[in-house]
mmCIF file of C-alpha atoms and ligand atoms in Angstrom:
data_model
loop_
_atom_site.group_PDB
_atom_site.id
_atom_site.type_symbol
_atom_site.label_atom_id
_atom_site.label_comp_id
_atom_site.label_asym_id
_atom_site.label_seq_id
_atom_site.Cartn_x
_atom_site.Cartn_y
_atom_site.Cartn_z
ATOM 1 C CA UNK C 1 -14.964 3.955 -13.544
ATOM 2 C CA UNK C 2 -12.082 1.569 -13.841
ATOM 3 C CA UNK C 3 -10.741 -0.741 -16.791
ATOM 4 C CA UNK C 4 -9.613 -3.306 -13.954
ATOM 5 C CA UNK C 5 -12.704 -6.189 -14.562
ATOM 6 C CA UNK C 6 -14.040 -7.463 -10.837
ATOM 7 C CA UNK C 7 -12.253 -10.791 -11.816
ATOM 8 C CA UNK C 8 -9.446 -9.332 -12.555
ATOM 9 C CA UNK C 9 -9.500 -7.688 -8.935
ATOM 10 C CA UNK C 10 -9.890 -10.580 -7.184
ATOM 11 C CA UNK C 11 -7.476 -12.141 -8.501
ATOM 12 C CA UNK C 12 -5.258 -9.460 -7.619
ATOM 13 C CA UNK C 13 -6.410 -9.832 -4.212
ATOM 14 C CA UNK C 14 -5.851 -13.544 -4.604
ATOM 15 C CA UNK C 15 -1.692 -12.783 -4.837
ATOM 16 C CA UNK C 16 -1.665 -9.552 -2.291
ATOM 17 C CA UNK C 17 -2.942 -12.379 -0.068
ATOM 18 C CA UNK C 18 -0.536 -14.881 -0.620
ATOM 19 C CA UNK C 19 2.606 -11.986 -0.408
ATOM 20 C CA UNK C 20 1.366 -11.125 3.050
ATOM 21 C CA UNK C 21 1.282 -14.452 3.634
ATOM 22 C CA UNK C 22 4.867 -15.116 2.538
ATOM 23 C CA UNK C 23 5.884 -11.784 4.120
ATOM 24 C CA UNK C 24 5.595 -12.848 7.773
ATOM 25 C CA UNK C 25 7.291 -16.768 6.576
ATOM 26 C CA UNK C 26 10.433 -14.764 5.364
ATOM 27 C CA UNK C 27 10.815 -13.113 8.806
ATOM 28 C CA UNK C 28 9.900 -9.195 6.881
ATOM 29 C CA UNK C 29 10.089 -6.556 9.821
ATOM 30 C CA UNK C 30 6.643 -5.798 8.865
ATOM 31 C CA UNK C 31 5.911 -9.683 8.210
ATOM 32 C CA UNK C 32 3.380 -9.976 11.280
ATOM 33 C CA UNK C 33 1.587 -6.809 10.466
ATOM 34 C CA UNK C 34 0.950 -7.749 7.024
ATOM 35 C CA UNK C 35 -0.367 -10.936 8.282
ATOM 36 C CA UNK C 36 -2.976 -9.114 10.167
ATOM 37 C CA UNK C 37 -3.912 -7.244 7.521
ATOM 38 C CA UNK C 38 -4.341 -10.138 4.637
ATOM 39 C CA UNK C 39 -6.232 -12.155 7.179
ATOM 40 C CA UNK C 40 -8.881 -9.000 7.724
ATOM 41 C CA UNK C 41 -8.651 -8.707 3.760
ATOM 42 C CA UNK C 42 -8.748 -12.618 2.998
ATOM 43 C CA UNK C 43 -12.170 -12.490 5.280
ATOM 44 C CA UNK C 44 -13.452 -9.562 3.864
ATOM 45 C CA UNK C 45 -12.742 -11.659 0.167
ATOM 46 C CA UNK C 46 -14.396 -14.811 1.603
ATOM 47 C CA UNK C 47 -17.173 -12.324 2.342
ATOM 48 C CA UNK C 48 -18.034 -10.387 -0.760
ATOM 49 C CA UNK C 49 -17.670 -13.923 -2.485
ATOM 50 C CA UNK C 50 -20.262 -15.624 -0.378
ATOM 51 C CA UNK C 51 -22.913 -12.951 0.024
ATOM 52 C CA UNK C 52 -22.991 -11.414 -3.216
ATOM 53 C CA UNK C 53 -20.838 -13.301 -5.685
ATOM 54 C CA UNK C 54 -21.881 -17.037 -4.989
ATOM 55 C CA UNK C 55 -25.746 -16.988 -4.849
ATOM 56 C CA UNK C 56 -26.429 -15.461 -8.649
ATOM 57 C CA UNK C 57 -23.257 -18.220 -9.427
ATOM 58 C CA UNK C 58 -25.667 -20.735 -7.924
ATOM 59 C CA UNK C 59 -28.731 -19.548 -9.567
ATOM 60 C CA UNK C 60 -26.665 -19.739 -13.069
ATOM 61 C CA UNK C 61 -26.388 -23.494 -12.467
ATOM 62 C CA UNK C 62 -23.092 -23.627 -11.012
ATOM 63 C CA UNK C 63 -24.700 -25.691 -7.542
ATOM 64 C CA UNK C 64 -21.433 -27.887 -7.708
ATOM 65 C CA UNK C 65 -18.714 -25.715 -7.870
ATOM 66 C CA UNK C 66 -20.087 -23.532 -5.687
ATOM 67 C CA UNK C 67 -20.354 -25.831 -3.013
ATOM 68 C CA UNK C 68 -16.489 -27.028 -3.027
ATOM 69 C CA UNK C 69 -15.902 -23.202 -2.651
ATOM 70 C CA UNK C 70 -17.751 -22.535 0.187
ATOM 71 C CA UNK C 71 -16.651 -25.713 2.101
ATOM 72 C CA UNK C 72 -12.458 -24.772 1.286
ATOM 73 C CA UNK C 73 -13.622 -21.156 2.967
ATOM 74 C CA UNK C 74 -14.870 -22.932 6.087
ATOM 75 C CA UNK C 75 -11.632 -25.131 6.175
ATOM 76 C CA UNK C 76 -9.273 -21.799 5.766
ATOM 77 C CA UNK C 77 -11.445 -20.164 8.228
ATOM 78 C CA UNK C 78 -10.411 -22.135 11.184
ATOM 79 C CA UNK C 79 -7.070 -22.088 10.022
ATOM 80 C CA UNK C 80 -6.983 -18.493 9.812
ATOM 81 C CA UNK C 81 -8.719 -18.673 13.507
ATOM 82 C CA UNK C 82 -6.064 -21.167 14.961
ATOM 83 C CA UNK C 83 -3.035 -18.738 13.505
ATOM 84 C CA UNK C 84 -4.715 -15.867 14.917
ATOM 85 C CA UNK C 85 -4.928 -17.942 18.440
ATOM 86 C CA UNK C 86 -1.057 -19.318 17.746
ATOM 87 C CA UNK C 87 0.017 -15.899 17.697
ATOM 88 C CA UNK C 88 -2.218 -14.525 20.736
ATOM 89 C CA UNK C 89 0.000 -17.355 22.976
ATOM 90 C CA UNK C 90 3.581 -16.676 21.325
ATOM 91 C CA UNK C 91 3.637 -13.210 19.626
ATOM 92 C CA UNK C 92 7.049 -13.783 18.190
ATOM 93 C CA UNK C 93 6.488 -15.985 14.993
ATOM 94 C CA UNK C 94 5.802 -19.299 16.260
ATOM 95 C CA UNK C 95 6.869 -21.864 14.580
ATOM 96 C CA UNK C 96 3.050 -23.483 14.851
ATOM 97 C CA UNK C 97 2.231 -20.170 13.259
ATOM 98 C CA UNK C 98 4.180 -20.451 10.053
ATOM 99 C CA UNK C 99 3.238 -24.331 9.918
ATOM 100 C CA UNK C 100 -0.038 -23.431 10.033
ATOM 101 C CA UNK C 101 0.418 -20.065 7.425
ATOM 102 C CA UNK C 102 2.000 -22.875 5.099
ATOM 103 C CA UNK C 103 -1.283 -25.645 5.317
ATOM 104 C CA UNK C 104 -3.145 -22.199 4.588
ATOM 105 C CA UNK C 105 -0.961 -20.968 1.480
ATOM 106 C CA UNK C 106 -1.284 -25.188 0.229
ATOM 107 C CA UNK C 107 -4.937 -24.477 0.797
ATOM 108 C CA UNK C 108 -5.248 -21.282 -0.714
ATOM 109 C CA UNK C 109 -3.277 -22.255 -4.091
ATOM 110 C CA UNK C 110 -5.468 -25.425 -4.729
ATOM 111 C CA UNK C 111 -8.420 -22.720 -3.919
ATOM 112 C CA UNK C 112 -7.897 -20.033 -6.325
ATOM 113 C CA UNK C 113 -6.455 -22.254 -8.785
ATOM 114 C CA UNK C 114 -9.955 -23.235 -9.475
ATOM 115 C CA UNK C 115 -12.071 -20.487 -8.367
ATOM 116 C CA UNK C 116 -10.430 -18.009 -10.949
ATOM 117 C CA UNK C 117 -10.970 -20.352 -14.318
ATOM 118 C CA UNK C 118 -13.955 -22.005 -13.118
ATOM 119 C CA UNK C 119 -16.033 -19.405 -11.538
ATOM 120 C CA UNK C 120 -14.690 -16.003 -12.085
ATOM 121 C CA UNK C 121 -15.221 -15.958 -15.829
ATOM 122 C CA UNK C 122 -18.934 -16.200 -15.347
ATOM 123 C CA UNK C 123 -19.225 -13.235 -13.144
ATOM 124 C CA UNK C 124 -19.817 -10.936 -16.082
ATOM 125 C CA UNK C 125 -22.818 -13.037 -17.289
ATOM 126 C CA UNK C 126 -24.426 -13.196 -13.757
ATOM 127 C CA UNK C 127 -23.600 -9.497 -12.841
ATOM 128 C CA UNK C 128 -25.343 -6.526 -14.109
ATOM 129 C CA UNK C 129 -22.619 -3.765 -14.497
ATOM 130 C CA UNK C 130 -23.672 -1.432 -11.807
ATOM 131 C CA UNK C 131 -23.469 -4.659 -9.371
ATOM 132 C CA UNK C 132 -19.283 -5.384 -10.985
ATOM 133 C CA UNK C 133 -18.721 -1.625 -10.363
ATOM 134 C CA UNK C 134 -20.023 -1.817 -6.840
ATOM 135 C CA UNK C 135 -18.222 -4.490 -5.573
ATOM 136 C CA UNK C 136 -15.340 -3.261 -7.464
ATOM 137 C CA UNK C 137 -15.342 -0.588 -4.798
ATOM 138 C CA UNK C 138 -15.861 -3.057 -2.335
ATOM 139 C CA UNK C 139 -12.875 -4.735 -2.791
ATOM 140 C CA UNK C 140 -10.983 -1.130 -2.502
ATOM 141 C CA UNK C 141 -12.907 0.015 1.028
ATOM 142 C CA UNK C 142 -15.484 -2.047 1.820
ATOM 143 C CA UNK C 143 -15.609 -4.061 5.436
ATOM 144 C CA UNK C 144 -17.030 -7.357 6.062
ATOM 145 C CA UNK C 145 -19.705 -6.820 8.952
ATOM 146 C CA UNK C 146 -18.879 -7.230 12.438
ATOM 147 C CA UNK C 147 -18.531 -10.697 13.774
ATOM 148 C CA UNK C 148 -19.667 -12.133 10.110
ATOM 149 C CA UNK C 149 -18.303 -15.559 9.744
ATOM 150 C CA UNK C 150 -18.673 -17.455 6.616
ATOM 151 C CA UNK C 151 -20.985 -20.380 5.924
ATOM 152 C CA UNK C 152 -18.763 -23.433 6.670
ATOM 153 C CA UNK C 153 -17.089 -21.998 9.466
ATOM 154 C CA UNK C 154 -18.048 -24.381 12.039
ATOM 155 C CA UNK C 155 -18.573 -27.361 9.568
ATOM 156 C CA UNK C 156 -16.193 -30.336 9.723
ATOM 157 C CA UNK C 157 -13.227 -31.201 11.813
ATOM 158 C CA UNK C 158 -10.854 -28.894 12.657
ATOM 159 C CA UNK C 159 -8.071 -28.202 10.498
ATOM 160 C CA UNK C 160 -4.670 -30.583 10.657
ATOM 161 C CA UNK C 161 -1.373 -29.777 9.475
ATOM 162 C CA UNK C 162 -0.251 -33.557 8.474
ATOM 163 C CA UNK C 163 3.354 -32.465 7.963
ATOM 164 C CA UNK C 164 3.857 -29.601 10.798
HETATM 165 FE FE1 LIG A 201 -11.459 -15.692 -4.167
HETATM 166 FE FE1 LIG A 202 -13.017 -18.159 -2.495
#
């Protein structure tokens, strides 16, 4: 049992994300393995969110929201597909890397800046409290299935960096 709410974890996630993120633009020694490891963890988020978090959103009456949400996932999850190919063809931190890391961050802020007031604080009236404490524990251990892409993946054109 924790005190921590399941909104108040993902949240949490929401800034380790972003630090990661900002780790490998500031040059940190350990900036490109951090990278790695937010992008597994920002997938994994994307994830729990659209399997299990969105669908009893959607069944609450939140159709809308819900929908902007899942296509901002499928526009970060090309970015985060193009960085990971940036950084297969230059390994040192390419500078299309961190322009690309920046349209993500940009992305990412106008994200979570209405996903937490908007749709977070109705997780506790869609959730039963044995469902909370289970993806709780998710969000500590769990793993997004192999080769599990999210919904909007493929939808749209491809991402653009207008200033990079
Ligand atoms: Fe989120
Ligand atoms: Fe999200």
């Amino acid at each position: 049992m924790t005190d921590t709410t399941l909104a108040e974890a993902l949240e949490a996630e929401h800034h380790a994300i972003d630090d990661g993120i900002y780790a490998f633009l500031n040059g940190d020694a350990d900036g490109r393995e951090r990278l790695e490891a937010v992008f597994d963890e920002l997938r994994r988020h994307i994830y729990l969110e659209e399997v299990y978090l969105f669908p009893p959103l959607r069944d609450a009456g939140m159709m809308a929201p819900v929908f902007v949400m899942l296509r901002e996932h499928g526009e970060m999850w090309q970015i985060l597909d193009q960085i990971d190919a940036a950084l297969t063809v230059d390994p040192v931190p390419a500078s299309s890397a961190a322009a690309l890391c920046r349209d993500l961050l940009t992305r990412l802020d106008a994200h979570n800046s209405k996903e937490e007031p908007i749709l977070y604080p109705e997780l506790q009236g869609v959730l039963s409290d044995s469902a909370a404490e289970q993806y709780l524990a998710f969000l500590e251990d769990g793993e997004r299935p192999d080769g599990w892409v999210c919904e909007r993946a493929a939808a749209g054109p491809p991402a653009s960096v207008p200033w990079g």
